[in-house]
Short mmCIF file of C-alpha atoms and ligand atoms in Angstrom, two decimals:
data_model
loop_
_atom_site.label_atom_id
_atom_site.label_comp_id
_atom_site.label_asym_id
_atom_site.label_seq_id
_atom_site.Cartn_x
_atom_site.Cartn_y
_atom_site.Cartn_z
CA MET A 203 -150.61 241.59 2.38
CA THR A 204 -153.95 243.32 2.81
CA THR A 205 -157.07 241.49 3.92
CA LYS A 206 -158.58 242.26 0.54
CA SER A 207 -155.90 240.50 -1.45
CA VAL A 208 -156.00 237.53 0.95
CA THR A 209 -159.75 237.10 0.51
CA GLN A 210 -159.32 236.88 -3.26
CA ARG A 211 -157.50 233.55 -3.03
CA ALA A 212 -159.63 230.65 -4.22
CA ILE A 213 -159.95 227.51 -2.14
CA ALA A 214 -161.55 224.55 -3.88
CA TYR A 215 -165.23 224.11 -3.07
CA ARG A 216 -168.19 223.07 -5.23
CA VAL A 217 -171.62 223.44 -3.73
CA THR A 218 -172.85 221.31 -6.65
CA CYS A 219 -170.38 218.47 -5.98
CA ARG A 220 -172.11 215.08 -6.31
CA ASP A 221 -168.97 212.96 -6.59
CA CYS A 222 -170.03 210.43 -3.93
CA SER A 223 -173.24 208.65 -4.95
CA ARG A 224 -174.05 207.24 -1.50
CA LEU A 225 -173.76 210.70 0.06
CA THR A 226 -175.76 212.52 -2.60
CA THR A 227 -178.56 209.93 -2.42
CA PHE A 228 -178.60 210.31 1.34
CA LEU A 229 -178.63 214.13 1.13
CA ASP A 230 -181.51 214.00 -1.35
CA ASP A 231 -183.48 211.79 1.07
CA VAL A 232 -182.76 214.04 4.02
CA LYS A 233 -183.81 217.09 1.98
CA GLN A 234 -187.18 215.42 1.31
CA LYS A 235 -187.66 214.90 5.02
CA TYR A 236 -186.35 218.33 6.08
CA PRO A 237 -186.94 220.72 3.17
CA SER A 238 -185.55 223.73 5.05
CA TYR A 239 -182.17 222.06 5.69
CA PHE A 240 -179.05 223.02 3.69
CA CYS A 241 -178.36 219.41 2.54
CA LYS A 242 -175.36 220.21 0.30
CA PRO A 243 -171.59 220.10 0.71
CA VAL A 244 -170.96 222.47 3.63
CA PRO A 245 -168.35 225.14 2.84
CA SER A 246 -165.52 225.92 5.23
CA PHE A 247 -165.89 228.94 7.48
CA GLY A 248 -163.37 231.55 8.58
CA VAL A 249 -160.41 233.48 7.28
CA VAL A 250 -158.93 232.57 3.92
CA LYS A 251 -155.26 232.21 4.83
CA PRO A 252 -155.47 230.93 8.37
CA LYS A 253 -152.70 230.35 10.86
CA PHE A 254 -155.01 227.90 12.56
CA LEU A 255 -157.13 225.36 10.67
CA ILE A 256 -159.63 223.22 12.56
CA VAL A 257 -160.65 219.99 10.82
CA GLY A 258 -163.80 218.20 11.94
CA LEU A 259 -165.29 214.97 10.67
CA ALA A 260 -168.38 215.81 8.62
CA PRO A 261 -171.55 217.88 8.98
CA GLY A 262 -173.99 216.71 11.64
CA LEU A 263 -177.58 216.00 10.57
CA HIS A 264 -179.23 218.77 12.60
CA GLY A 265 -176.13 220.97 12.88
CA ALA A 266 -173.99 221.94 9.89
CA ASN A 267 -176.19 220.02 7.46
CA ARG A 268 -179.15 222.13 8.63
CA THR A 269 -177.46 225.52 8.89
CA GLY A 270 -174.82 225.27 6.14
CA ARG A 271 -171.95 226.27 8.43
CA PRO A 272 -169.49 223.81 10.01
CA PHE A 273 -170.11 223.11 13.69
CA THR A 274 -173.17 225.32 13.79
CA GLY A 275 -176.45 224.31 15.36
CA ASP A 276 -175.50 221.29 17.46
CA ASP A 277 -173.78 220.50 20.77
CA ALA A 278 -170.39 219.83 19.15
CA GLY A 279 -170.51 223.32 17.69
CA GLU A 280 -171.50 224.95 20.96
CA LEU A 281 -168.40 223.62 22.70
CA LEU A 282 -166.16 224.41 19.75
CA PHE A 283 -167.35 228.01 19.34
CA ARG A 284 -167.25 228.60 23.11
CA THR A 285 -163.66 227.37 23.12
CA ILE A 286 -162.41 229.24 20.07
CA HIS A 287 -163.93 232.41 21.50
CA LYS A 288 -162.27 231.83 24.88
CA PHE A 289 -158.90 231.48 23.18
CA GLY A 290 -159.34 234.53 20.96
CA PHE A 291 -160.08 232.86 17.63
CA ALA A 292 -163.65 234.22 17.35
CA ASP A 293 -165.02 237.64 18.16
CA ARG A 294 -168.09 236.24 19.92
CA VAL A 295 -169.97 233.10 20.73
CA PRO A 296 -172.84 232.98 18.22
CA SER A 297 -176.06 233.86 20.04
CA ASN A 298 -178.04 231.39 17.95
CA PRO A 299 -177.25 228.92 15.14
CA LEU A 300 -178.21 231.37 12.43
CA ASP A 301 -176.13 234.24 13.86
CA ASP A 302 -173.95 234.96 10.86
CA SER A 303 -172.24 237.97 12.40
CA VAL A 304 -169.57 235.90 14.18
CA LYS A 305 -166.08 236.49 12.80
CA LEU A 306 -163.17 234.11 13.19
CA ILE A 307 -159.73 235.54 13.93
CA GLY A 308 -156.77 233.89 12.16
CA CYS A 309 -158.77 230.71 12.12
CA ARG A 310 -160.81 228.56 9.74
CA ILE A 311 -163.07 225.57 10.32
CA THR A 312 -163.51 222.79 7.80
CA ASN A 313 -164.43 219.11 7.70
CA ALA A 314 -162.70 215.98 6.41
CA VAL A 315 -165.90 215.26 4.48
CA LYS A 316 -168.16 218.06 3.32
CA CYS A 317 -171.45 216.12 3.06
CA LEU A 318 -173.55 214.59 5.80
CA PRO A 319 -172.80 210.84 5.90
CA PRO A 320 -175.30 208.18 7.03
CA GLN A 321 -174.78 207.37 10.73
CA ASN A 322 -172.14 210.08 10.80
CA LYS A 323 -169.67 207.65 9.23
CA PRO A 324 -168.09 208.48 5.89
CA ASN A 325 -166.51 205.48 4.19
CA THR A 326 -162.90 205.32 3.05
CA SER A 327 -163.61 206.15 -0.58
CA GLU A 328 -165.72 209.18 0.40
CA ILE A 329 -162.89 210.45 2.61
CA ARG A 330 -160.49 209.96 -0.30
CA VAL A 331 -162.74 211.70 -2.87
CA CYS A 332 -163.40 214.64 -0.53
CA ASN A 333 -159.68 214.94 0.21
CA GLN A 334 -159.30 217.11 -2.92
CA TYR A 335 -160.98 219.89 -0.90
CA LEU A 336 -158.99 219.32 2.27
CA ARG A 337 -155.77 219.38 0.23
CA SER A 338 -156.73 222.79 -1.04
CA GLU A 339 -157.52 223.95 2.50
CA LEU A 340 -154.13 222.76 3.70
CA ALA A 341 -152.39 224.48 0.82
CA GLY A 342 -154.25 227.66 1.76
CA THR A 343 -152.91 227.81 5.30
CA ALA A 344 -150.27 230.37 6.21
CA PRO A 345 -146.64 229.30 6.67
CA GLN A 346 -145.98 227.73 10.08
CA SER A 347 -149.66 227.17 10.66
CA VAL A 348 -151.27 224.85 13.16
CA ILE A 349 -153.88 222.29 12.19
CA LEU A 350 -156.17 220.75 14.76
CA ALA A 351 -157.69 217.38 13.87
CA LEU A 352 -160.85 216.58 15.79
CA GLY A 353 -160.84 212.80 16.02
CA GLY A 354 -159.05 209.97 14.27
CA ILE A 355 -160.79 210.31 10.90
CA ALA A 356 -159.92 214.00 10.65
CA HIS A 357 -156.34 213.13 11.65
CA SER A 358 -156.03 210.51 8.88
CA ALA A 359 -157.65 212.85 6.35
CA VAL A 360 -155.13 215.60 7.20
CA LEU A 361 -152.27 213.15 6.71
CA MET A 362 -153.73 212.10 3.35
CA ALA A 363 -154.07 215.75 2.34
CA ALA A 364 -150.43 216.27 3.32
CA GLY A 365 -149.37 213.43 1.02
CA LEU A 366 -148.75 210.95 3.83
CA LYS A 367 -150.26 207.53 4.40
CA PRO A 368 -153.26 207.93 6.71
CA SER A 369 -151.50 205.53 9.08
CA ALA A 370 -148.12 207.33 8.92
CA ILE A 371 -148.63 209.03 12.27
CA LYS A 372 -150.82 207.56 14.98
CA PHE A 373 -153.70 209.62 16.36
CA ALA A 374 -153.39 210.44 20.06
CA HIS A 375 -155.40 212.99 22.00
CA GLY A 376 -153.21 216.00 22.84
CA ALA A 377 -150.36 214.87 20.57
CA ARG A 378 -148.39 217.33 18.47
CA HIS A 379 -146.91 216.20 15.16
CA PHE A 380 -144.73 217.91 12.59
CA LEU A 381 -145.83 218.10 8.95
CA ALA A 382 -143.94 219.38 5.95
CA GLY A 383 -143.91 223.13 5.33
CA ASP A 384 -143.31 223.94 9.01
CA ARG A 385 -146.87 222.97 9.82
CA VAL A 386 -147.85 221.41 13.10
CA LEU A 387 -150.74 219.00 13.57
CA PHE A 388 -152.46 218.72 16.95
CA ASP A 389 -154.90 215.93 17.74
CA SER A 390 -157.93 216.11 19.98
CA TYR A 391 -160.79 213.79 20.61
CA HIS A 392 -163.78 215.09 18.69
CA CYS A 393 -165.93 217.52 20.69
CA SER A 394 -169.07 215.49 19.90
CA ARG A 395 -171.97 215.21 22.29
CA TYR A 396 -171.16 211.50 22.68
CA ASN A 397 -167.57 212.19 23.71
CA ILE A 398 -168.66 214.94 26.10
CA ASN A 399 -171.43 212.82 27.68
CA THR A 400 -169.11 209.86 28.17
CA ARG A 401 -166.38 212.25 29.43
CA ARG A 402 -163.89 210.88 26.93
CA LEU A 403 -163.38 214.59 26.28
CA THR A 404 -163.99 217.13 29.04
CA GLU A 405 -164.08 220.86 28.49
CA SER A 406 -160.86 221.19 30.46
CA MET A 407 -159.10 218.54 28.32
CA PHE A 408 -160.21 220.50 25.26
CA HIS A 409 -158.90 223.73 26.78
CA ASP A 410 -155.53 222.08 27.42
CA VAL A 411 -155.21 221.30 23.71
CA PHE A 412 -156.08 224.89 22.81
CA GLN A 413 -153.61 226.19 25.37
CA ALA A 414 -150.85 224.14 23.72
CA ILE A 415 -151.91 225.43 20.29
CA CYS A 416 -151.80 229.03 21.52
CA ALA A 417 -148.33 228.44 22.99
CA ASP A 418 -147.22 227.14 19.60
CA LEU A 419 -148.69 230.06 17.69
CA ASN A 420 -147.25 232.53 20.19
CA SER A 421 -143.78 231.09 19.79
CA MET A 422 -143.75 232.29 16.20
CA PRO A 423 -142.13 235.56 15.26
CA ALA A 424 -144.35 238.37 16.52
CA HIS A 425 -145.38 239.56 13.06
CA GLN A 426 -146.72 236.08 12.27
CA ALA A 427 -148.50 235.34 15.52
CA ILE A 428 -152.22 235.75 15.80
CA THR A 429 -153.06 238.90 17.70
CA ASN A 430 -156.16 239.63 19.73
CA ARG A 431 -155.80 236.54 21.83
CA VAL A 432 -157.36 236.72 25.25
CA SER A 433 -155.20 235.66 28.13
CA ILE A 434 -156.07 232.36 29.76
N1 URA B 11 -170.33 219.54 12.73
C1 URA B 11 -169.37 219.63 11.79
O1 URA B 11 -169.39 220.48 10.92
N2 URA B 11 -168.37 218.76 11.84
C2 URA B 11 -168.28 217.82 12.76
O2 URA B 11 -167.31 217.06 12.74
C3 URA B 11 -169.30 217.74 13.72
C4 URA B 11 -170.31 218.62 13.69
#
């Protein structure tokens, strides 16, 4: 399949979505305060039929909600982009938050919830409403793909999108779970500034998860594996 035909596939996303009243009211308030911020549902970023889908929680106030790209413009994003570049899933580390020349390789980044939630905490109904988009993202992954859930909420949202009860499989940092359709779910603590500062997640712990993911992807038949990976 050529890149062109792959990019024509539609994944559900509505920049005008206002399905969650608490979130849209909050976004409208934030927009008043910071008129230059994106303040809309943040679209996913990366290749359209990824082998590797990274699922975060929700846009951060001064990160993705400002720039309009997941994990862009805050500390969580710096660690994530540094790591995906190290492991060959991005062609560069963005030089600044608005550097839109960075290209992901075989990889896509999305969030369990597309809108900035108050206190960074989406409620259960918002996670459920937004799951329509995550379901579409999951359906858009390549066969035998790997999904990385950053934190417990992303983990539960992935399970929900896969048609499982959010509690069907327990979240555990570094764990590897099997999903239907030959998909594998890895869990990691979220790469948030809080988790880094408290050392719940260190850069080396994060690298270990990525190393396991690369081992998984490399164990696929050669024509399906992601190429261009740097050695670690
Ligand atoms: N930025 C995102 O887009 N998602 C997160 O989970 C955190 C920061």
